[in-house]
């Protein structure tokens, strides 16, 4: 008898504990997870019955000290509207409304005098503190409703990386940049804010915790706002000096693949996308377009030559100024011969004939293999939309001239992000990193996920990485503008 009573007490205790855990979990979901949604419901006096208030997750930049900076967030305000058919005296109504919110009289009367019209918006994005005074007017037909809208506190800062929010059909959604790529994380399902509390509390807790809303959250990017601002300033200076149609730049951590800055000039302000004459400016050419990138490929060619043991730093060749391959003439930029010179001078003087020598010394098959292994002709997998891959069909040719021109960046076209990834392998010990912009997701259900990326494939040996780095240091510290480009305190 006593044993049975003891078991019943234990069973009741277990049920009480389970109920308490469910209750605490549900309270956590309501107060913490959906707290912002229910706060919006508390503003019911500003919400029309048929209104769905726009909501969306936040995108953050991260400063060097780890502090966060809102790059894309939500701002709240009010929309002032009237129902002309319910407005008893438009002239009197205008005088009262205009005293609180200045409105051009002609515009007001044009809307207020429309017969049988039930709804006309007068002013959008009013400060919230205007609401009580407008409602106190008690004008029939006057309505004040809450609205949210997307704002970008940094203006045009990193606009091509962030993207913007615009209409897809009848719904607002991410367009371009991170806003588009992480749409499933940033979007919000308004219906989750209006679930009956008690019905939800006694629902299956597993379903509650694992339904689609658990994937919603805020994203923390690797963009460092001070670095981004510096890069954009420098690009604007380049554009001003050279009147370029487009200037772009990427600053990447060659080891982790984190993008600290990515910028394109001309830029745009995602707060005012309607100011742009063409939507083409919203796309990111550093990811979506490919180019003949020219002489910077010589460093990759040199690294491949060293790694394949086709050459060493001490190797020399006779630079004749021009060579002819498959009836095509290839020359140095100035057409001048340099005579017998070592490999370092190919980089110091940016010699096309020298790069061709290195590529052909390797052999066309080996050279093409290295270029492909650098990631040319394939997508990097960066977390930005509409990435394209480079065009390297010339590396399938049977003609030597195609490989020679590719050795100095002509005849093949690659994306700037492909180039940034390839160059990272020269600096990080020889592996391809995974370029990425987002480093962490803070989910609405209360936990965070740090995104990890695997180590990429090895393209050159670590010793080769050291050797090519030493050669490139000499280019900047000794050869470039006779050493005047060297940075004090830095190599």
Short mmCIF file of C-alpha atoms in Angstrom, two decimals, residues 1-482:
data_model
loop_
_atom_site.label_atom_id
_atom_site.label_comp_id
_atom_site.label_asym_id
_atom_site.label_seq_id
_atom_site.Cartn_x
_atom_site.Cartn_y
_atom_site.Cartn_z
CA UNK A 1 0.00 0.00 0.00
CA UNK A 2 2.72 2.42 0.98
CA UNK A 3 4.76 1.40 -2.05
CA UNK A 4 1.84 2.18 -4.39
CA UNK A 5 1.26 5.55 -2.76
CA UNK A 6 4.95 6.37 -3.22
CA UNK A 7 4.78 5.60 -6.92
CA UNK A 8 1.68 7.75 -7.35
CA UNK A 9 3.45 10.65 -5.64
CA UNK A 10 6.42 10.20 -7.92
CA UNK A 11 4.19 10.09 -11.00
CA UNK A 12 2.39 13.27 -9.98
CA UNK A 13 5.73 14.95 -9.27
CA UNK A 14 7.02 14.01 -12.71
CA UNK A 15 3.88 15.40 -14.35
CA UNK A 16 4.21 18.66 -12.40
CA UNK A 17 7.87 18.99 -13.43
CA UNK A 18 7.07 18.28 -17.10
CA UNK A 19 4.22 20.82 -17.03
CA UNK A 20 6.51 23.38 -15.40
CA UNK A 21 9.18 22.81 -18.05
CA UNK A 22 6.62 23.25 -20.83
CA UNK A 23 5.27 26.40 -19.20
CA UNK A 24 8.75 27.87 -18.72
CA UNK A 25 9.62 27.00 -22.32
CA UNK A 26 6.47 28.64 -23.64
CA UNK A 27 7.00 31.73 -21.54
CA UNK A 28 10.53 31.90 -22.92
CA UNK A 29 9.19 31.65 -26.46
CA UNK A 30 6.60 34.35 -25.86
CA UNK A 31 8.74 36.80 -23.90
CA UNK A 32 12.11 36.31 -25.54
CA UNK A 33 11.63 34.74 -28.94
CA UNK A 34 8.34 36.41 -29.93
CA UNK A 35 8.68 39.34 -27.56
CA UNK A 36 9.09 41.86 -30.33
CA UNK A 37 6.09 40.46 -32.20
CA UNK A 38 3.80 40.74 -29.17
CA UNK A 39 5.10 44.22 -28.46
CA UNK A 40 3.90 45.15 -31.93
CA UNK A 41 0.51 43.67 -31.10
CA UNK A 42 0.41 45.93 -28.05
CA UNK A 43 0.33 48.82 -30.49
CA UNK A 44 -3.08 47.61 -31.67
CA UNK A 45 -4.52 51.10 -31.65
CA UNK A 46 -2.29 51.82 -34.65
CA UNK A 47 -2.88 48.56 -36.50
CA UNK A 48 -5.66 48.15 -39.05
CA UNK A 49 -7.51 44.81 -38.90
CA UNK A 50 -6.31 43.86 -42.39
CA UNK A 51 -2.76 45.06 -41.86
CA UNK A 52 0.35 42.93 -41.73
CA UNK A 53 3.30 44.82 -40.29
CA UNK A 54 6.53 44.26 -42.19
CA UNK A 55 9.28 42.72 -40.08
CA UNK A 56 12.72 41.36 -40.88
CA UNK A 57 15.93 40.23 -39.23
CA UNK A 58 18.96 42.48 -38.75
CA UNK A 59 22.24 42.37 -40.64
CA UNK A 60 25.28 43.41 -38.63
CA UNK A 61 28.79 44.54 -39.45
CA UNK A 62 31.42 43.63 -36.87
CA UNK A 63 34.08 46.03 -35.65
CA UNK A 64 37.60 44.85 -34.93
CA UNK A 65 36.87 44.77 -31.18
CA UNK A 66 33.93 42.44 -31.77
CA UNK A 67 31.21 45.05 -31.27
CA UNK A 68 28.31 44.98 -33.70
CA UNK A 69 27.11 47.74 -36.01
CA UNK A 70 23.63 47.60 -37.53
CA UNK A 71 23.99 47.50 -41.29
CA UNK A 72 20.36 46.69 -42.14
CA UNK A 73 17.55 46.92 -39.62
CA UNK A 74 13.90 47.86 -39.12
CA UNK A 75 12.56 51.31 -38.28
CA UNK A 76 9.03 51.95 -37.06
CA UNK A 77 6.71 54.85 -37.73
CA UNK A 78 3.16 55.76 -38.60
CA UNK A 79 1.08 56.17 -41.72
CA UNK A 80 -1.53 58.93 -41.69
CA UNK A 81 -4.57 58.25 -43.87
CA UNK A 82 -8.17 59.38 -44.40
CA UNK A 83 -11.40 57.89 -45.63
CA UNK A 84 -12.84 60.71 -47.81
CA UNK A 85 -16.35 59.32 -47.75
CA UNK A 86 -16.37 59.47 -43.92
CA UNK A 87 -14.74 62.92 -43.69
CA UNK A 88 -17.53 65.40 -42.74
CA UNK A 89 -15.66 68.65 -43.42
CA UNK A 90 -12.41 68.41 -45.45
CA UNK A 91 -11.53 72.07 -44.91
CA UNK A 92 -11.92 71.87 -41.15
CA UNK A 93 -10.10 68.51 -41.05
CA UNK A 94 -7.19 69.95 -43.02
CA UNK A 95 -6.76 72.87 -40.62
CA UNK A 96 -6.57 70.55 -37.61
CA UNK A 97 -4.28 67.97 -39.23
CA UNK A 98 -1.97 70.56 -40.79
CA UNK A 99 -1.39 72.14 -37.38
CA UNK A 100 0.22 68.87 -36.26
CA UNK A 101 1.59 67.49 -39.53
CA UNK A 102 2.27 70.02 -42.31
CA UNK A 103 0.69 68.84 -45.56
CA UNK A 104 0.34 70.80 -48.83
CA UNK A 105 -3.29 71.92 -48.96
CA UNK A 106 -3.74 71.17 -52.66
CA UNK A 107 -2.53 67.59 -52.20
CA UNK A 108 -4.77 67.07 -49.15
CA UNK A 109 -7.92 68.44 -50.79
CA UNK A 110 -7.32 66.44 -53.98
CA UNK A 111 -7.50 63.25 -51.92
CA UNK A 112 -10.09 64.37 -49.34
CA UNK A 113 -12.70 65.32 -51.93
CA UNK A 114 -12.76 62.06 -53.87
CA UNK A 115 -16.36 60.79 -53.80
CA UNK A 116 -16.97 57.32 -52.36
CA UNK A 117 -13.26 56.80 -51.72
CA UNK A 118 -12.59 54.75 -48.59
CA UNK A 119 -8.83 55.09 -48.16
CA UNK A 120 -6.15 57.64 -49.11
CA UNK A 121 -2.67 57.82 -47.58
CA UNK A 122 -1.51 61.31 -46.67
CA UNK A 123 1.89 60.88 -45.03
CA UNK A 124 4.09 57.83 -44.46
CA UNK A 125 6.93 57.22 -41.99
CA UNK A 126 5.74 59.69 -39.38
CA UNK A 127 7.43 59.60 -35.95
CA UNK A 128 5.56 57.35 -33.50
CA UNK A 129 5.14 60.19 -30.98
CA UNK A 130 2.79 61.93 -33.42
CA UNK A 131 0.21 59.18 -32.96
CA UNK A 132 -1.54 60.23 -29.72
CA UNK A 133 -2.00 63.86 -30.77
CA UNK A 134 -3.43 62.85 -34.16
CA UNK A 135 -5.84 60.35 -32.60
CA UNK A 136 -6.94 62.95 -30.06
CA UNK A 137 -8.38 65.02 -32.93
CA UNK A 138 -11.17 62.42 -33.19
CA UNK A 139 -11.85 63.30 -36.82
CA UNK A 140 -14.19 60.77 -38.48
CA UNK A 141 -12.37 59.05 -41.32
CA UNK A 142 -8.89 59.83 -39.95
CA UNK A 143 -6.69 56.79 -39.31
CA UNK A 144 -3.18 56.35 -37.96
CA UNK A 145 -1.55 52.99 -38.54
CA UNK A 146 1.82 51.56 -37.66
CA UNK A 147 4.35 50.68 -40.32
CA UNK A 148 7.86 49.25 -40.40
CA UNK A 149 10.40 49.74 -43.13
CA UNK A 150 13.93 48.62 -43.94
CA UNK A 151 16.71 51.09 -43.18
CA UNK A 152 20.44 51.00 -43.84
CA UNK A 153 22.14 53.22 -41.23
CA UNK A 154 25.39 53.33 -43.18
CA UNK A 155 23.75 54.65 -46.33
CA UNK A 156 25.76 53.42 -49.30
CA UNK A 157 28.35 51.65 -47.13
CA UNK A 158 28.84 48.12 -48.52
CA UNK A 159 25.62 48.47 -50.51
CA UNK A 160 26.61 45.92 -53.15
CA UNK A 161 27.29 43.36 -50.43
CA UNK A 162 24.15 44.11 -48.42
CA UNK A 163 21.72 44.36 -51.32
CA UNK A 164 18.26 45.72 -50.58
CA UNK A 165 14.64 44.81 -49.90
CA UNK A 166 12.08 45.20 -52.67
CA UNK A 167 8.92 43.67 -54.00
CA UNK A 168 8.85 40.16 -55.43
CA UNK A 169 5.34 40.02 -56.74
CA UNK A 170 3.13 41.27 -53.92
CA UNK A 171 5.60 40.57 -51.12
CA UNK A 172 8.63 42.41 -49.83
CA UNK A 173 11.74 40.24 -49.94
CA UNK A 174 15.50 40.43 -50.21
CA UNK A 175 16.81 41.54 -53.56
CA UNK A 176 20.52 41.31 -54.29
CA UNK A 177 23.37 40.81 -51.82
CA UNK A 178 23.04 39.29 -48.37
CA UNK A 179 19.40 40.34 -48.23
CA UNK A 180 18.68 37.90 -51.04
CA UNK A 181 21.12 35.10 -50.18
CA UNK A 182 19.94 34.86 -46.57
CA UNK A 183 16.26 35.50 -47.31
CA UNK A 184 15.13 32.34 -45.48
CA UNK A 185 16.92 33.52 -42.32
CA UNK A 186 16.03 37.21 -42.44
CA UNK A 187 12.37 36.98 -43.47
CA UNK A 188 9.68 36.93 -40.80
CA UNK A 189 6.36 35.09 -40.84
CA UNK A 190 3.87 37.60 -39.42
CA UNK A 191 1.42 34.86 -38.56
CA UNK A 192 3.66 33.56 -35.77
CA UNK A 193 2.92 36.68 -33.72
CA UNK A 194 -0.81 36.01 -33.65
CA UNK A 195 -0.93 32.42 -32.39
CA UNK A 196 -3.24 32.02 -29.41
CA UNK A 197 -0.97 31.67 -26.38
CA UNK A 198 -2.84 28.89 -24.59
CA UNK A 199 -3.34 26.89 -27.76
CA UNK A 200 0.38 27.16 -28.44
CA UNK A 201 1.33 26.40 -24.85
CA UNK A 202 -0.36 23.00 -24.92
CA UNK A 203 0.75 22.12 -28.42
CA UNK A 204 3.55 19.66 -29.11
CA UNK A 205 6.67 21.39 -27.74
CA UNK A 206 8.89 19.68 -30.29
CA UNK A 207 6.83 21.07 -33.15
CA UNK A 208 6.93 24.52 -31.58
CA UNK A 209 10.69 24.51 -31.27
CA UNK A 210 11.36 23.01 -34.67
CA UNK A 211 8.81 24.79 -36.88
CA UNK A 212 10.03 27.11 -39.61
CA UNK A 213 10.40 30.12 -37.32
CA UNK A 214 13.36 28.46 -35.60
CA UNK A 215 15.39 29.16 -38.73
CA UNK A 216 14.69 32.89 -38.54
CA UNK A 217 17.35 35.12 -37.08
CA UNK A 218 19.87 37.91 -37.48
CA UNK A 219 23.15 37.57 -39.36
CA UNK A 220 26.57 38.86 -38.34
CA UNK A 221 28.84 39.60 -41.27
CA UNK A 222 32.62 39.77 -41.42
CA UNK A 223 32.47 43.25 -42.98
CA UNK A 224 34.52 45.63 -40.81
CA UNK A 225 32.94 49.09 -41.26
CA UNK A 226 36.15 51.10 -40.85
CA UNK A 227 37.98 48.94 -43.38
CA UNK A 228 34.97 49.09 -45.70
CA UNK A 229 34.84 52.87 -45.45
CA UNK A 230 38.57 53.16 -46.19
CA UNK A 231 38.29 50.91 -49.24
CA UNK A 232 35.34 52.86 -50.62
CA UNK A 233 37.22 56.14 -50.19
CA UNK A 234 40.22 54.76 -52.05
CA UNK A 235 38.06 53.43 -54.90
CA UNK A 236 36.33 56.79 -55.26
CA UNK A 237 39.77 58.39 -55.58
CA UNK A 238 40.78 55.93 -58.29
CA UNK A 239 37.56 56.58 -60.20
CA UNK A 240 38.06 60.33 -59.93
CA UNK A 241 41.67 60.12 -61.16
CA UNK A 242 41.17 57.69 -64.02
CA UNK A 243 37.48 58.23 -64.90
CA UNK A 244 36.92 54.48 -64.85
CA UNK A 245 33.49 53.10 -65.69
CA UNK A 246 33.70 50.79 -62.70
CA UNK A 247 36.24 50.29 -59.94
CA UNK A 248 36.10 47.47 -57.43
CA UNK A 249 38.08 46.06 -54.54
CA UNK A 250 38.08 43.12 -52.13
CA UNK A 251 39.88 42.81 -48.80
CA UNK A 252 39.98 39.20 -47.68
CA UNK A 253 41.60 37.27 -44.84
CA UNK A 254 43.62 34.77 -46.88
CA UNK A 255 43.52 32.14 -44.13
CA UNK A 256 39.88 32.18 -43.02
CA UNK A 257 38.36 33.51 -46.24
CA UNK A 258 36.42 36.19 -44.33
CA UNK A 259 35.64 39.23 -46.44
CA UNK A 260 36.53 42.37 -44.44
CA UNK A 261 35.51 44.74 -47.22
CA UNK A 262 34.02 44.50 -50.69
CA UNK A 263 33.15 47.60 -52.65
CA UNK A 264 32.21 48.82 -56.10
CA UNK A 265 32.24 52.36 -57.43
CA UNK A 266 29.84 53.79 -58.55
CA UNK A 267 27.70 52.76 -55.61
CA UNK A 268 24.11 53.38 -54.49
CA UNK A 269 22.10 54.06 -51.35
CA UNK A 270 19.76 51.11 -50.60
CA UNK A 271 17.56 53.49 -48.58
CA UNK A 272 16.62 55.21 -51.84
CA UNK A 273 16.85 52.63 -54.63
CA UNK A 274 14.26 54.55 -56.63
CA UNK A 275 16.87 57.25 -57.27
CA UNK A 276 18.77 54.95 -59.64
CA UNK A 277 18.16 55.14 -63.37
CA UNK A 278 18.82 51.43 -63.86
CA UNK A 279 18.56 48.37 -61.66
CA UNK A 280 21.83 47.12 -63.16
CA UNK A 281 23.74 49.09 -60.52
CA UNK A 282 22.37 46.83 -57.76
CA UNK A 283 24.21 43.71 -58.97
CA UNK A 284 27.70 42.93 -57.66
CA UNK A 285 30.20 42.72 -60.55
CA UNK A 286 32.94 41.40 -58.23
CA UNK A 287 30.95 38.18 -57.97
CA UNK A 288 28.64 38.21 -60.96
CA UNK A 289 30.91 39.37 -63.81
CA UNK A 290 34.16 38.06 -65.25
CA UNK A 291 37.05 40.04 -66.73
CA UNK A 292 40.43 39.67 -68.34
CA UNK A 293 42.36 40.63 -65.23
CA UNK A 294 45.73 41.05 -66.91
CA UNK A 295 49.20 41.13 -65.41
CA UNK A 296 48.35 40.19 -61.84
CA UNK A 297 48.08 36.60 -63.10
CA UNK A 298 51.88 36.63 -63.56
CA UNK A 299 52.30 36.03 -59.82
CA UNK A 300 50.14 32.88 -60.08
CA UNK A 301 52.08 31.74 -63.13
CA UNK A 302 55.37 32.24 -61.29
CA UNK A 303 54.11 30.30 -58.26
CA UNK A 304 53.02 27.44 -60.51
CA UNK A 305 56.43 27.41 -62.18
CA UNK A 306 58.20 27.23 -58.82
CA UNK A 307 55.84 24.58 -57.45
CA UNK A 308 56.15 22.34 -60.50
CA UNK A 309 59.95 22.69 -60.30
CA UNK A 310 60.04 23.89 -63.89
CA UNK A 311 62.01 26.92 -62.65
CA UNK A 312 63.73 28.25 -59.54
CA UNK A 313 64.34 31.81 -58.43
CA UNK A 314 67.82 31.53 -59.97
CA UNK A 315 66.54 30.45 -63.41
CA UNK A 316 67.37 32.92 -66.20
CA UNK A 317 66.04 33.43 -69.72
CA UNK A 318 66.88 35.61 -72.69
CA UNK A 319 64.19 38.29 -72.93
CA UNK A 320 63.99 39.33 -76.60
CA UNK A 321 61.12 41.80 -76.14
CA UNK A 322 58.81 39.86 -78.46
CA UNK A 323 58.16 36.24 -79.41
CA UNK A 324 55.97 34.62 -82.08
CA UNK A 325 53.77 31.62 -81.31
CA UNK A 326 51.35 30.06 -83.80
CA UNK A 327 51.90 33.07 -86.09
CA UNK A 328 50.87 35.43 -83.28
CA UNK A 329 53.28 38.00 -81.88
CA UNK A 330 53.54 38.49 -78.11
CA UNK A 331 55.50 41.46 -76.75
CA UNK A 332 56.36 43.13 -73.47
CA UNK A 333 54.25 46.18 -72.70
CA UNK A 334 56.95 48.43 -74.18
CA UNK A 335 58.27 45.99 -76.80
CA UNK A 336 61.78 46.28 -75.41
CA UNK A 337 64.22 43.41 -74.84
CA UNK A 338 65.89 42.95 -71.42
CA UNK A 339 68.53 40.37 -72.32
CA UNK A 340 69.41 37.53 -69.98
CA UNK A 341 67.61 38.14 -66.66
CA UNK A 342 66.42 36.10 -63.62
CA UNK A 343 62.84 35.24 -62.69
CA UNK A 344 62.50 38.08 -60.17
CA UNK A 345 62.66 40.62 -63.00
CA UNK A 346 59.59 39.11 -64.67
CA UNK A 347 57.58 40.27 -61.66
CA UNK A 348 59.55 43.47 -61.04
CA UNK A 349 59.06 44.70 -64.60
CA UNK A 350 55.81 42.86 -65.42
CA UNK A 351 57.19 41.15 -68.51
CA UNK A 352 54.78 39.31 -70.82
CA UNK A 353 57.55 37.43 -72.58
CA UNK A 354 58.89 36.26 -69.21
CA UNK A 355 55.49 34.96 -68.06
CA UNK A 356 55.14 33.12 -71.37
CA UNK A 357 58.56 31.56 -70.82
CA UNK A 358 57.50 30.21 -67.41
CA UNK A 359 54.21 28.78 -68.73
CA UNK A 360 55.83 27.02 -71.68
CA UNK A 361 58.69 25.78 -69.50
CA UNK A 362 56.08 23.97 -67.40
CA UNK A 363 54.31 22.60 -70.45
CA UNK A 364 50.78 23.53 -71.48
CA UNK A 365 49.13 20.61 -69.68
CA UNK A 366 50.82 21.37 -66.36
CA UNK A 367 50.21 25.10 -66.66
CA UNK A 368 46.49 24.58 -67.41
CA UNK A 369 46.22 22.18 -64.48
CA UNK A 370 47.57 24.79 -62.06
CA UNK A 371 45.27 27.53 -63.38
CA UNK A 372 42.26 25.26 -62.90
CA UNK A 373 43.47 24.18 -59.48
CA UNK A 374 43.64 27.85 -58.47
CA UNK A 375 39.87 27.78 -58.93
CA UNK A 376 39.67 29.58 -62.26
CA UNK A 377 36.57 28.51 -64.15
CA UNK A 378 34.62 27.44 -61.06
CA UNK A 379 32.43 29.20 -58.53
CA UNK A 380 34.00 29.98 -55.18
CA UNK A 381 30.77 29.29 -53.27
CA UNK A 382 30.74 32.73 -51.67
CA UNK A 383 27.50 33.49 -49.81
CA UNK A 384 26.28 36.11 -52.27
CA UNK A 385 23.71 35.56 -55.03
CA UNK A 386 24.17 35.08 -58.76
CA UNK A 387 27.83 34.09 -58.63
CA UNK A 388 29.23 33.19 -62.02
CA UNK A 389 32.33 31.22 -62.97
CA UNK A 390 35.23 32.27 -65.14
CA UNK A 391 35.73 31.51 -68.82
CA UNK A 392 38.89 29.48 -69.39
CA UNK A 393 38.13 27.50 -72.54
CA UNK A 394 41.42 28.75 -74.04
CA UNK A 395 43.18 26.40 -71.62
CA UNK A 396 41.82 23.50 -73.70
CA UNK A 397 43.46 24.75 -76.88
CA UNK A 398 46.11 22.89 -78.84
CA UNK A 399 47.92 26.17 -79.62
CA UNK A 400 50.77 27.38 -77.43
CA UNK A 401 49.80 31.02 -77.90
CA UNK A 402 46.62 30.58 -75.84
CA UNK A 403 48.60 29.38 -72.83
CA UNK A 404 51.21 32.10 -73.25
CA UNK A 405 48.61 34.88 -73.22
CA UNK A 406 46.80 33.24 -70.28
CA UNK A 407 50.08 33.37 -68.32
CA UNK A 408 49.75 37.16 -68.17
CA UNK A 409 45.97 37.28 -67.77
CA UNK A 410 44.71 37.63 -71.33
CA UNK A 411 42.48 35.29 -73.28
CA UNK A 412 40.80 34.03 -70.11
CA UNK A 413 38.20 35.86 -68.03
CA UNK A 414 37.63 35.31 -64.31
CA UNK A 415 35.64 36.95 -61.54
CA UNK A 416 37.41 39.23 -59.06
CA UNK A 417 36.39 36.95 -56.19
CA UNK A 418 38.03 34.02 -58.03
CA UNK A 419 41.23 36.09 -58.23
CA UNK A 420 41.06 37.03 -54.54
CA UNK A 421 40.69 33.38 -53.59
CA UNK A 422 43.56 32.30 -55.85
CA UNK A 423 45.89 34.97 -54.45
CA UNK A 424 44.98 33.92 -50.92
CA UNK A 425 46.65 30.58 -51.61
CA UNK A 426 49.93 32.39 -52.28
CA UNK A 427 49.75 34.05 -48.87
CA UNK A 428 48.29 31.38 -46.60
CA UNK A 429 50.60 28.43 -47.16
CA UNK A 430 49.11 27.09 -50.37
CA UNK A 431 45.41 26.26 -49.87
CA UNK A 432 42.24 27.74 -51.32
CA UNK A 433 40.03 29.32 -48.63
CA UNK A 434 36.24 29.54 -48.83
CA UNK A 435 35.38 33.23 -49.32
CA UNK A 436 32.41 34.23 -47.17
CA UNK A 437 30.69 37.29 -45.78
CA UNK A 438 28.57 35.91 -42.92
CA UNK A 439 30.30 34.42 -39.88
CA UNK A 440 27.44 33.93 -37.42
CA UNK A 441 23.66 33.56 -37.29
CA UNK A 442 21.78 34.55 -34.12
CA UNK A 443 18.54 32.58 -34.29
CA UNK A 444 15.31 33.95 -32.85
CA UNK A 445 14.86 30.87 -30.68
CA UNK A 446 17.77 32.03 -28.56
CA UNK A 447 20.90 30.28 -29.77
CA UNK A 448 23.70 31.29 -32.12
CA UNK A 449 25.51 29.38 -34.82
CA UNK A 450 29.07 30.23 -35.81
CA UNK A 451 29.44 29.17 -39.41
CA UNK A 452 32.50 27.02 -39.99
CA UNK A 453 34.07 26.46 -43.37
CA UNK A 454 36.29 23.51 -44.28
CA UNK A 455 39.90 23.90 -45.35
CA UNK A 456 40.09 24.14 -49.10
CA UNK A 457 42.22 22.03 -51.37
CA UNK A 458 45.97 22.49 -51.58
CA UNK A 459 47.12 24.17 -54.81
CA UNK A 460 50.81 24.81 -54.09
CA UNK A 461 53.17 23.57 -51.40
CA UNK A 462 53.76 25.62 -48.25
CA UNK A 463 57.39 26.16 -49.26
CA UNK A 464 56.25 27.53 -52.61
CA UNK A 465 53.90 29.93 -50.82
CA UNK A 466 56.86 31.25 -48.83
CA UNK A 467 59.05 31.61 -51.92
CA UNK A 468 56.47 33.47 -54.04
CA UNK A 469 55.62 35.70 -51.08
CA UNK A 470 59.28 36.67 -50.74
CA UNK A 471 59.41 37.50 -54.45
CA UNK A 472 56.28 39.66 -54.26
CA UNK A 473 57.62 41.48 -51.20
CA UNK A 474 60.67 42.43 -53.26
CA UNK A 475 58.41 43.77 -56.01
CA UNK A 476 56.70 46.20 -53.63
CA UNK A 477 59.58 47.07 -51.33
CA UNK A 478 62.27 47.43 -53.99
CA UNK A 479 60.95 47.59 -57.55
CA UNK A 480 57.55 49.29 -57.50
CA UNK A 481 58.16 53.00 -58.16
CA UNK A 482 61.78 52.34 -57.18
#
